[in-house]
Amino acid sequence: MAVSLVSNEVSDLCIGKPALKSLPLSAAVVGDALFALRRSGEPHLAVLSADRDAPDKKAVTGKLCVADVICYLCSDGNLESPTVALERPVSVLLSKDAGLVRRVEPQFSVLEALDLILDGAQNLVVPIGSVGRKKLHHGGGGATVEHCWLTHEDFVRYFLNSIAVFSPVATLSIDAVGLVRSAAALTVRHDEPGLALLPVLRRALSEQAAVAVVTDDGRLLGEISPLALSACDLMAATLAAGVATLTAGDLMAFVDHYGSPPESLVRAIRAGLKEKGLQEMLELMEDVLSSFSHSSSSPSASSSSSSSSSSDEESSGGRRPRRLRSRSFSMGRRSEEPEVCHPGNSLVAAIVQALARRVSYLWVVGEVDSSLIGIVTFADMLRVFREQLQPSV
């Protein structure tokens, strides 16, 4: 059973997967990327470039999300000249790690693909067929090959369908299996400046996790996740301004209320930008807030928003991007808590919980005081599956 499980082809995991949405590397600037993310309704976009071995074909060279744009706007002097930054080529957003996105052929075995994931790939790109005709400058034509993403979640779901193969390990606690690892590198205190968030957010992007916001004594208050930021595409410049001026805790509250941010936080951002002399960023933020307010108050806004939300749900498999809805620090507990588990939860329970909530990680907290103990990710779970399969293959 285990042998057939990993010898199955990658194409088995692609059944029913939609074609990935993409952005051309050569024709796009950073501002275009934000618009394309908004239009796609997806948290990530693939970035295409010409295939060096076949110039008439396209290769996936990376992926990007709103969090990439925010990190970019907050670094390398871009806070002083955000308008110029938004006009730079989209290539400035791409990770230098070429192994994050890997192409595999449909006939690859699941084991081969799994090893690429455990070697650091976040997404595998798989050709899923040819559609239409593609016009070439020389008058010829050819089929346009479409691709799909395979994510860590796809592999976890695949192995969950045969979870009996992994007995008794699947029934052991995540602590006993050794899955709980430190979350220190993914943690910020609520009173730390927002700019301290940047290296932690980049780490969260690389680990496909989130940033934990904790109290001084280590209790988990909430999180700032790339998925939550993906819902703030229209406010990316304003969020960058927030990173530059707010504390991590207030920034979390700002993200939670991005549709109607608390006026007190908006005033704090304005004051911080003036104090830092970031006049161009202030003007850009005012333009964004004005446009956002105008579109929200438009008579057609509610019906347009409803239609857009319905469209976004359809394009993402009936699921809108999960976003924390919450409070500033003067209010009570969050209305929707980050996904947490306890060291004594079984591996299979942790898998089911993460899949049900459509997250790729779980924070591990103490059962009594909610102190942050660590984190468990899909990558950690897949590593356990791979170790269990090793004797059989």
CSV table of C-alpha atoms in Angstrom, one decimal:
chain,number,residue,atom,x,y,z
A,1,MET,CA,0.0,0.0,0.0
A,2,ALA,CA,2.8,2.5,1.0
A,3,VAL,CA,4.7,1.7,-2.2
A,4,SER,CA,1.7,2.4,-4.5
A,5,LEU,CA,1.0,5.5,-2.4
A,6,VAL,CA,4.2,7.2,-3.3
A,7,SER,CA,4.6,5.7,-6.8
A,8,ASN,CA,1.4,7.3,-8.0
A,9,GLU,CA,1.9,10.1,-10.4
A,10,VAL,CA,1.7,13.8,-9.6
A,11,SER,CA,-1.1,14.1,-12.1
A,12,ASP,CA,-3.3,12.3,-9.6
A,13,LEU,CA,-3.0,15.4,-7.3
A,14,CYS,CA,-3.9,17.7,-10.2
A,15,ILE,CA,-7.4,16.4,-10.8
A,16,GLY,CA,-9.9,19.2,-10.6
A,17,LYS,CA,-7.2,21.9,-10.0
A,18,PRO,CA,-7.8,25.2,-11.7
A,19,ALA,CA,-5.2,26.7,-14.0
A,20,LEU,CA,-3.0,29.1,-12.1
A,21,LYS,CA,-3.4,32.8,-12.6
A,22,SER,CA,-0.3,34.7,-13.7
A,23,LEU,CA,1.5,38.0,-14.4
A,24,PRO,CA,4.0,38.5,-17.2
A,25,LEU,CA,7.5,39.4,-15.8
A,26,SER,CA,8.4,41.6,-18.8
A,27,ALA,CA,5.3,43.8,-19.0
A,28,ALA,CA,4.5,44.5,-15.4
A,29,VAL,CA,5.5,46.9,-12.7
A,30,VAL,CA,4.9,46.7,-9.0
A,31,GLY,CA,1.7,48.8,-9.2
A,32,ASP,CA,0.4,46.4,-11.9
A,33,ALA,CA,1.0,43.5,-9.6
A,34,LEU,CA,-1.2,44.9,-6.9
A,35,PHE,CA,-4.0,45.5,-9.5
A,36,ALA,CA,-3.6,41.9,-10.8
A,37,LEU,CA,-3.7,40.5,-7.3
A,38,ARG,CA,-6.9,42.4,-6.7
A,39,ARG,CA,-8.5,41.3,-10.0
A,40,SER,CA,-7.5,37.7,-9.6
A,41,GLY,CA,-9.1,37.1,-6.2
A,42,GLU,CA,-6.1,34.9,-5.3
A,43,PRO,CA,-3.6,35.3,-2.5
A,44,HIS,CA,-0.7,34.6,-4.9
A,45,LEU,CA,0.1,35.1,-8.5
A,46,ALA,CA,2.6,33.2,-10.6
A,47,VAL,CA,5.1,35.3,-12.5
A,48,LEU,CA,5.9,34.2,-16.0
A,49,SER,CA,8.9,34.8,-18.2
A,50,ALA,CA,10.2,33.5,-21.5
A,51,ASP,CA,11.6,29.9,-21.3
A,52,ARG,CA,15.3,30.1,-22.1
A,53,ASP,CA,15.1,26.7,-23.9
A,54,ALA,CA,12.0,27.6,-25.8
A,55,PRO,CA,11.6,31.4,-26.2
A,56,ASP,CA,8.0,31.0,-27.6
A,57,LYS,CA,6.9,29.3,-24.4
A,58,LYS,CA,6.5,30.7,-20.9
A,59,ALA,CA,8.2,29.5,-17.6
A,60,VAL,CA,7.0,30.2,-14.1
A,61,THR,CA,9.9,32.1,-12.4
A,62,GLY,CA,8.3,32.8,-9.1
A,63,LYS,CA,5.2,34.0,-7.2
A,64,LEU,CA,4.2,37.1,-5.3
A,65,CYS,CA,1.6,38.3,-2.9
A,66,VAL,CA,0.5,41.5,-1.1
A,67,ALA,CA,2.9,40.9,1.7
A,68,ASP,CA,5.8,40.9,-0.8
A,69,VAL,CA,4.8,44.4,-1.9
A,70,ILE,CA,4.5,45.7,1.7
A,71,CYS,CA,8.0,44.4,2.6
A,72,TYR,CA,9.3,46.0,-0.6
A,73,LEU,CA,7.7,49.4,0.0
A,74,CYS,CA,9.1,49.5,3.6
A,75,SER,CA,12.7,48.8,2.5
A,76,ASP,CA,15.6,50.3,0.5
A,77,GLY,CA,14.4,53.9,0.8
A,78,ASN,CA,11.1,53.2,-0.8
A,79,LEU,CA,9.2,54.8,2.0
A,80,GLU,CA,10.7,58.1,0.9
A,81,SER,CA,9.7,57.6,-2.7
A,82,PRO,CA,6.8,55.2,-2.9
A,83,THR,CA,5.5,56.4,-6.3
A,84,VAL,CA,8.8,55.6,-7.9
A,85,ALA,CA,8.9,52.3,-6.1
A,86,LEU,CA,5.5,51.3,-7.5
A,87,GLU,CA,6.8,52.0,-11.1
A,88,ARG,CA,9.8,49.6,-10.8
A,89,PRO,CA,9.7,46.2,-12.6
A,90,VAL,CA,7.9,43.4,-10.8
A,91,SER,CA,11.1,41.4,-10.7
A,92,VAL,CA,12.1,43.5,-7.6
A,93,LEU,CA,9.5,41.6,-5.7
A,94,LEU,CA,10.7,38.1,-6.5
A,95,SER,CA,12.7,36.0,-4.1
A,96,LYS,CA,16.3,35.3,-5.1
A,97,ASP,CA,15.7,31.7,-4.1
A,98,ALA,CA,14.9,30.0,-7.4
A,99,GLY,CA,13.9,26.8,-5.6
A,100,LEU,CA,10.7,28.2,-4.1
A,101,VAL,CA,8.7,27.4,-7.2
A,102,ARG,CA,9.6,24.2,-9.1
A,103,ARG,CA,8.2,22.8,-12.3
A,104,VAL,CA,7.5,19.0,-12.4
A,105,GLU,CA,6.1,16.9,-15.1
A,106,PRO,CA,2.7,15.1,-14.6
A,107,GLN,CA,4.4,11.7,-14.7
A,108,PHE,CA,6.6,12.5,-11.7
A,109,SER,CA,6.0,10.2,-8.8
A,110,VAL,CA,4.5,11.6,-5.7
A,111,LEU,CA,7.7,10.6,-3.8
A,112,GLU,CA,9.8,12.6,-6.2
A,113,ALA,CA,7.5,15.6,-5.8
A,114,LEU,CA,7.4,15.3,-2.1
A,115,ASP,CA,11.2,15.3,-1.9
A,116,LEU,CA,11.2,18.6,-3.8
A,117,ILE,CA,8.7,20.1,-1.3
A,118,LEU,CA,10.9,18.9,1.6
A,119,ASP,CA,13.9,20.4,-0.1
A,120,GLY,CA,12.3,23.8,0.2
A,121,ALA,CA,9.9,24.2,-2.7
A,122,GLN,CA,6.7,26.1,-1.7
A,123,ASN,CA,4.8,25.3,-4.9
A,124,LEU,CA,5.2,22.8,-7.7
A,125,VAL,CA,4.0,23.9,-11.1
A,126,VAL,CA,2.5,21.1,-13.2
A,127,PRO,CA,1.4,21.3,-16.9
A,128,ILE,CA,-2.3,20.3,-17.0
A,129,GLY,CA,-3.0,20.6,-20.7
A,130,SER,CA,-3.1,22.8,-23.8
A,131,VAL,CA,-5.8,25.2,-24.7
A,132,GLY,CA,-6.6,27.5,-27.6
A,133,ARG,CA,-4.0,28.8,-30.1
A,134,LYS,CA,-1.2,31.1,-29.5
A,135,LYS,CA,-0.3,33.6,-32.2
A,136,LEU,CA,3.4,34.1,-32.8
A,137,HIS,CA,5.1,37.0,-34.6
A,138,HIS,CA,6.2,34.8,-37.4
A,139,GLY,CA,2.6,33.9,-38.2
A,140,GLY,CA,2.7,30.4,-36.7
A,141,GLY,CA,0.5,29.1,-33.9
A,142,GLY,CA,0.8,26.7,-31.1
A,143,ALA,CA,-1.0,25.4,-28.1
A,144,THR,CA,-0.9,27.4,-24.9
A,145,VAL,CA,0.1,25.2,-22.1
A,146,GLU,CA,-1.8,25.8,-18.8
A,147,HIS,CA,-0.4,24.9,-15.4
A,148,CYS,CA,-1.6,24.4,-11.9
A,149,TRP,CA,-0.1,24.9,-8.5
A,150,LEU,CA,0.5,22.1,-6.1
A,151,THR,CA,0.9,23.2,-2.5
A,152,HIS,CA,1.9,21.7,0.8
A,153,GLU,CA,-1.8,21.4,1.5
A,154,ASP,CA,-2.4,19.2,-1.6
A,155,PHE,CA,0.1,16.7,-0.4
A,156,VAL,CA,-1.2,16.7,3.2
A,157,ARG,CA,-4.7,16.0,1.9
A,158,TYR,CA,-3.4,13.2,-0.3
A,159,PHE,CA,-1.7,11.5,2.6
A,160,LEU,CA,-4.6,12.0,4.9
A,161,ASN,CA,-6.7,9.9,2.5
A,162,SER,CA,-4.5,7.0,3.4
A,163,ILE,CA,-3.8,7.9,7.0
A,164,ALA,CA,-4.1,4.2,8.1
A,165,VAL,CA,-0.7,3.6,6.4
A,166,PHE,CA,0.9,5.8,9.0
A,167,SER,CA,-0.5,4.1,12.1
A,168,PRO,CA,0.3,4.3,14.9
A,169,VAL,CA,2.3,7.5,14.4
A,170,ALA,CA,-0.7,9.4,13.2
A,171,THR,CA,-2.4,8.8,16.5
A,172,LEU,CA,0.5,10.0,18.6
A,173,SER,CA,0.6,13.5,20.0
A,174,ILE,CA,2.4,16.2,18.0
A,175,ASP,CA,4.7,16.6,21.0
A,176,ALA,CA,5.6,12.9,21.1
A,177,VAL,CA,6.2,12.9,17.3
A,178,GLY,CA,8.6,15.8,17.8
A,179,LEU,CA,6.6,18.2,15.5
A,180,VAL,CA,6.4,21.2,17.9
A,181,ARG,CA,9.3,23.6,17.1
A,182,SER,CA,10.1,27.0,18.4
A,183,ALA,CA,8.2,30.0,17.0
A,184,ALA,CA,10.7,32.5,18.3
A,185,ALA,CA,11.7,33.6,14.8
A,186,LEU,CA,8.1,34.2,13.9
A,187,THR,CA,7.2,36.3,17.0
A,188,VAL,CA,7.0,40.0,17.8
A,189,ARG,CA,5.9,41.7,21.0
A,190,HIS,CA,2.8,43.9,20.7
A,191,ASP,CA,4.7,47.0,21.7
A,192,GLU,CA,7.6,46.6,19.2
A,193,PRO,CA,7.8,49.1,16.4
A,194,GLY,CA,6.1,47.9,13.1
A,195,LEU,CA,9.4,48.1,11.3
A,196,ALA,CA,10.7,45.3,13.5
A,197,LEU,CA,8.0,43.1,11.9
A,198,LEU,CA,9.7,43.2,8.4
A,199,PRO,CA,12.3,40.4,8.9
A,200,VAL,CA,9.7,38.3,10.8
A,201,LEU,CA,7.2,38.7,8.0
A,202,ARG,CA,9.8,37.7,5.4
A,203,ARG,CA,10.5,34.7,7.6
A,204,ALA,CA,6.8,33.9,7.7
A,205,LEU,CA,6.6,34.1,3.9
A,206,SER,CA,9.4,31.7,3.6
A,207,GLU,CA,7.8,29.2,6.0
A,208,GLN,CA,4.3,29.8,4.7
A,209,ALA,CA,3.2,30.7,8.2
A,210,ALA,CA,2.3,34.0,10.0
A,211,VAL,CA,3.7,36.5,12.5
A,212,ALA,CA,2.6,35.8,16.1
A,213,VAL,CA,1.9,38.9,18.2
A,214,VAL,CA,2.5,38.2,21.9
A,215,THR,CA,2.3,40.0,25.2
A,216,ASP,CA,5.3,40.8,27.3
A,217,ASP,CA,4.9,37.5,29.2
A,218,GLY,CA,4.6,35.4,26.0
A,219,ARG,CA,0.8,34.9,25.6
A,220,LEU,CA,-0.5,34.8,22.1
A,221,LEU,CA,-2.6,37.9,21.3
A,222,GLY,CA,-3.1,37.4,17.6
A,223,GLU,CA,-1.3,37.2,14.3
A,224,ILE,CA,-0.5,39.1,11.2
A,225,SER,CA,-0.7,36.6,8.3
A,226,PRO,CA,0.2,37.0,4.6
A,227,LEU,CA,-3.3,35.7,3.9
A,228,ALA,CA,-4.9,38.5,5.9
A,229,LEU,CA,-2.7,41.0,4.1
A,230,SER,CA,-3.9,39.6,0.8
A,231,ALA,CA,-7.3,41.0,1.5
A,232,CYS,CA,-5.8,44.5,1.9
A,233,ASP,CA,-4.5,44.8,-1.7
A,234,LEU,CA,-6.1,48.3,-2.2
A,235,MET,CA,-4.5,49.5,1.0
A,236,ALA,CA,-0.9,48.2,0.5
A,237,ALA,CA,0.7,51.6,0.5
A,238,THR,CA,-1.3,52.6,3.7
A,239,LEU,CA,-0.2,49.3,5.4
A,240,ALA,CA,3.4,50.2,4.5
A,241,ALA,CA,2.8,53.5,6.1
A,242,GLY,CA,1.4,51.7,9.2
A,243,VAL,CA,4.5,49.5,9.4
A,244,ALA,CA,6.6,52.6,9.4
A,245,THR,CA,4.7,54.3,12.2
A,246,LEU,CA,2.7,52.0,14.3
A,247,THR,CA,3.5,49.3,16.9
A,248,ALA,CA,3.1,45.7,16.0
A,249,GLY,CA,-0.1,45.5,18.1
A,250,ASP,CA,-1.7,48.5,16.6
A,251,LEU,CA,-0.7,47.4,13.1
A,252,MET,CA,-2.5,44.1,13.8
A,253,ALA,CA,-5.6,46.0,14.7
A,254,PHE,CA,-5.3,48.1,11.6
A,255,VAL,CA,-5.1,45.0,9.4
A,256,ASP,CA,-8.1,43.5,11.1
A,257,HIS,CA,-10.2,46.7,10.4
A,258,TYR,CA,-8.7,47.5,7.0
A,259,GLY,CA,-12.1,48.2,5.5
A,260,SER,CA,-12.8,50.9,8.0
A,261,PRO,CA,-9.6,51.5,10.0
A,262,PRO,CA,-10.1,53.2,13.4
A,263,GLU,CA,-9.6,56.9,13.1
A,264,SER,CA,-7.2,56.9,16.0
A,265,LEU,CA,-4.8,54.7,14.1
A,266,VAL,CA,-5.2,56.7,10.9
A,267,ARG,CA,-4.3,59.9,12.9
A,268,ALA,CA,-1.3,58.0,14.5
A,269,ILE,CA,0.0,57.1,11.0
A,270,ARG,CA,-0.4,60.6,9.7
A,271,ALA,CA,1.5,62.0,12.7
A,272,GLY,CA,4.2,59.4,12.4
A,273,LEU,CA,4.7,60.1,8.7
A,274,LYS,CA,4.9,63.8,9.3
A,275,GLU,CA,7.4,63.3,12.1
A,276,LYS,CA,9.6,61.1,9.9
A,277,GLY,CA,9.4,63.5,7.0
A,278,LEU,CA,7.7,61.0,4.7
A,279,GLN,CA,5.6,63.5,2.9
A,280,GLU,CA,5.2,61.5,-0.4
A,281,MET,CA,4.1,58.4,1.5
A,282,LEU,CA,1.6,60.6,3.4
A,283,GLU,CA,0.1,62.0,0.2
A,284,LEU,CA,-0.1,58.5,-1.3
A,285,MET,CA,-1.9,57.3,1.8
A,286,GLU,CA,-4.4,60.1,1.7
A,287,ASP,CA,-5.1,59.4,-2.0
A,288,VAL,CA,-5.7,55.7,-1.2
A,289,LEU,CA,-7.9,56.5,1.8
A,290,SER,CA,-9.9,59.0,-0.2
A,291,SER,CA,-10.4,56.6,-3.1
A,292,PHE,CA,-11.3,53.8,-0.7
A,293,SER,CA,-13.8,56.0,1.2
A,294,HIS,CA,-15.4,57.2,-2.1
A,295,SER,CA,-15.8,53.7,-3.5
A,296,SER,CA,-17.3,52.4,-0.2
A,297,SER,CA,-19.8,55.2,-0.1
A,298,SER,CA,-20.8,55.0,-3.7
A,299,PRO,CA,-24.5,53.9,-4.3
A,300,SER,CA,-23.3,51.0,-6.3
A,301,ALA,CA,-20.6,50.0,-3.9
A,302,SER,CA,-22.6,47.5,-1.9
A,303,SER,CA,-23.9,45.6,-5.0
A,304,SER,CA,-20.5,45.9,-6.6
A,305,SER,CA,-18.8,44.6,-3.5
A,306,SER,CA,-21.3,41.8,-3.2
A,307,SER,CA,-20.8,40.8,-6.8
A,308,SER,CA,-17.0,41.1,-6.4
A,309,SER,CA,-17.1,38.9,-3.2
A,310,SER,CA,-19.2,36.3,-5.0
A,311,SER,CA,-16.8,36.3,-7.9
A,312,ASP,CA,-13.8,36.1,-5.6
A,313,GLU,CA,-15.4,33.1,-3.8
A,314,GLU,CA,-15.9,31.3,-7.0
A,315,SER,CA,-12.4,31.9,-8.2
A,316,SER,CA,-10.9,30.6,-5.0
A,317,GLY,CA,-13.0,27.4,-4.8
A,318,GLY,CA,-15.9,29.0,-2.9
A,319,ARG,CA,-13.7,30.3,-0.1
A,320,ARG,CA,-13.0,34.0,0.6
A,321,PRO,CA,-9.5,34.7,2.0
A,322,ARG,CA,-9.6,34.2,5.7
A,323,ARG,CA,-9.1,37.5,7.5
A,324,LEU,CA,-8.9,38.2,11.3
A,325,ARG,CA,-11.7,40.5,12.4
A,326,SER,CA,-10.7,42.2,15.6
A,327,ARG,CA,-10.0,45.0,18.0
A,328,SER,CA,-7.4,47.5,19.0
A,329,PHE,CA,-5.7,46.8,22.3
A,330,SER,CA,-8.2,48.8,24.4
A,331,MET,CA,-11.0,46.3,23.5
A,332,GLY,CA,-11.7,42.8,24.6
A,333,ARG,CA,-10.7,39.5,23.1
A,334,ARG,CA,-10.5,38.9,19.4
A,335,SER,CA,-13.7,37.9,17.6
A,336,GLU,CA,-11.8,35.3,15.7
A,337,GLU,CA,-8.7,33.8,17.3
A,338,PRO,CA,-5.7,32.5,15.4
A,339,GLU,CA,-5.8,28.7,14.9
A,340,VAL,CA,-4.1,27.0,17.9
A,341,CYS,CA,-3.6,23.5,19.2
A,342,HIS,CA,-2.0,22.0,22.2
A,343,PRO,CA,1.1,19.7,22.6
A,344,GLY,CA,-1.2,16.8,23.5
A,345,ASN,CA,-3.2,16.9,20.3
A,346,SER,CA,-2.7,14.0,18.0
A,347,LEU,CA,-1.0,14.4,14.6
A,348,VAL,CA,-4.2,13.4,12.7
A,349,ALA,CA,-6.2,15.9,14.8
A,350,ALA,CA,-3.8,18.7,14.0
A,351,ILE,CA,-4.0,17.8,10.3
A,352,VAL,CA,-7.8,17.8,10.2
A,353,GLN,CA,-8.0,21.1,12.1
A,354,ALA,CA,-5.5,22.9,9.8
A,355,LEU,CA,-7.2,21.5,6.6
A,356,ALA,CA,-10.7,22.5,7.9
A,357,ARG,CA,-9.6,26.0,8.7
A,358,ARG,CA,-7.5,26.3,5.4
A,359,VAL,CA,-4.3,27.3,7.2
A,360,SER,CA,-0.9,25.7,6.7
A,361,TYR,CA,0.2,26.0,10.3
A,362,LEU,CA,-1.1,25.9,13.8
A,363,TRP,CA,0.3,27.8,16.8
A,364,VAL,CA,0.9,25.5,19.8
A,365,VAL,CA,-0.1,27.1,23.1
A,366,GLY,CA,-0.4,26.1,26.7
A,367,GLU,CA,-3.7,24.7,27.8
A,368,VAL,CA,-4.0,27.0,30.8
A,369,ASP,CA,-2.5,30.4,30.0
A,370,SER,CA,-2.3,30.5,26.2
A,371,SER,CA,1.4,31.0,26.4
A,372,LEU,CA,3.0,30.4,22.9
A,373,ILE,CA,5.0,27.2,23.0
A,374,GLY,CA,5.8,26.8,19.3
A,375,ILE,CA,4.4,26.1,15.8
A,376,VAL,CA,3.5,23.1,13.7
A,377,THR,CA,3.4,23.5,9.9
A,378,PHE,CA,2.4,21.3,6.9
A,379,ALA,CA,6.0,21.0,6.0
A,380,ASP,CA,6.7,19.5,9.5
A,381,MET,CA,3.8,17.0,9.0
A,382,LEU,CA,5.0,16.0,5.5
A,383,ARG,CA,8.5,15.3,6.9
A,384,VAL,CA,6.9,12.8,9.3
A,385,PHE,CA,5.1,11.1,6.4
A,386,ARG,CA,8.3,10.9,4.4
A,387,GLU,CA,10.2,9.3,7.3
A,388,GLN,CA,7.4,6.7,7.8
A,389,LEU,CA,7.5,5.9,4.1
A,390,GLN,CA,11.3,5.5,3.9
A,391,PRO,CA,11.5,1.8,4.8
A,392,SER,CA,8.9,0.9,2.2
A,393,VAL,CA,10.5,2.6,-0.8
